[in-house]
Amino acid sequence: MSETVNVRVLLLFGDQAEIVADVPAEERAEPQRYPAADIAEAAGIPVDQLAGARLTAEVGDDDRLTGWRRA
């Protein structure tokens, strides 16, 4: 069973988006990078508008995020 989490796109770094959990800074883990184009397509947001976006994602068994949606 997967879990849905709230995340935020911190910034774009080349073709990658840096993602963090949408929680207070002191509770965050290190940002994780995911392909920006994959996130943009799934969430219906242009790549150049991803930075700062608040999304939800599904956490898989391997702790990787998928199923990106606008929050």
Short mmCIF file of C-alpha atoms in Angstrom, two decimals:
data_model
loop_
_atom_site.label_atom_id
_atom_site.label_comp_id
_atom_site.label_asym_id
_atom_site.label_seq_id
_atom_site.Cartn_x
_atom_site.Cartn_y
_atom_site.Cartn_z
CA MET A 1 0.00 0.00 0.00
CA SER A 2 1.34 3.42 -0.90
CA GLU A 3 1.20 6.61 1.12
CA THR A 4 0.43 10.09 -0.24
CA VAL A 5 2.68 12.92 0.89
CA ASN A 6 2.73 16.68 0.32
CA VAL A 7 5.91 17.91 -1.33
CA ARG A 8 7.33 21.14 -2.71
CA VAL A 9 9.58 21.71 -5.69
CA LEU A 10 12.47 23.79 -4.35
CA LEU A 11 14.15 24.55 -7.64
CA LEU A 12 15.13 23.20 -11.01
CA PHE A 13 18.70 22.08 -11.54
CA GLY A 14 19.21 21.38 -15.23
CA ASP A 15 16.57 18.82 -16.17
CA GLN A 16 16.07 17.76 -12.55
CA ALA A 17 13.64 19.10 -9.93
CA GLU A 18 14.71 19.20 -6.28
CA ILE A 19 11.85 17.93 -4.12
CA VAL A 20 11.36 18.19 -0.35
CA ALA A 21 8.53 17.16 1.94
CA ASP A 22 6.18 20.10 2.53
CA VAL A 23 6.91 20.28 6.26
CA PRO A 24 8.76 22.78 8.47
CA ALA A 25 12.43 23.14 7.55
CA GLU A 26 13.66 21.47 10.75
CA GLU A 27 11.69 18.31 9.88
CA ARG A 28 12.87 18.01 6.25
CA ALA A 29 15.26 15.43 4.91
CA GLU A 30 17.76 16.27 2.17
CA PRO A 31 16.15 17.26 -1.13
CA GLN A 32 15.73 14.48 -3.66
CA ARG A 33 16.06 14.96 -7.41
CA TYR A 34 13.56 13.70 -9.94
CA PRO A 35 13.22 14.31 -13.69
CA ALA A 36 11.43 17.65 -14.06
CA ALA A 37 9.75 16.62 -17.32
CA ASP A 38 8.16 13.56 -15.66
CA ILE A 39 6.78 15.65 -12.79
CA ALA A 40 5.52 18.39 -15.10
CA GLU A 41 3.73 15.92 -17.38
CA ALA A 42 2.08 14.04 -14.51
CA ALA A 43 1.00 17.21 -12.66
CA GLY A 44 -0.02 19.16 -15.76
CA ILE A 45 2.35 22.04 -15.00
CA PRO A 46 4.83 23.49 -17.53
CA VAL A 47 8.42 22.64 -16.56
CA ASP A 48 9.35 26.32 -16.31
CA GLN A 49 6.63 26.80 -13.67
CA LEU A 50 7.58 23.87 -11.41
CA ALA A 51 9.87 25.77 -9.03
CA GLY A 52 7.89 26.53 -5.88
CA ALA A 53 4.98 24.24 -6.81
CA ARG A 54 3.22 22.35 -4.06
CA LEU A 55 2.31 18.82 -5.09
CA THR A 56 1.24 15.48 -3.72
CA ALA A 57 3.02 12.26 -4.59
CA GLU A 58 2.76 8.57 -3.80
CA VAL A 59 5.60 6.99 -1.81
CA GLY A 60 6.51 3.58 -3.23
CA ASP A 61 7.96 0.58 -1.43
CA ASP A 62 11.42 1.80 -2.47
CA ASP A 63 10.69 5.29 -0.99
CA ARG A 64 10.69 6.81 -4.50
CA LEU A 65 7.92 9.26 -5.33
CA THR A 66 5.49 8.83 -8.23
CA GLY A 67 1.94 9.86 -9.08
CA TRP A 68 2.62 13.59 -8.99
CA ARG A 69 -0.46 15.84 -8.66
CA ARG A 70 -1.10 19.48 -7.86
CA ALA A 71 -1.78 19.90 -4.16
#
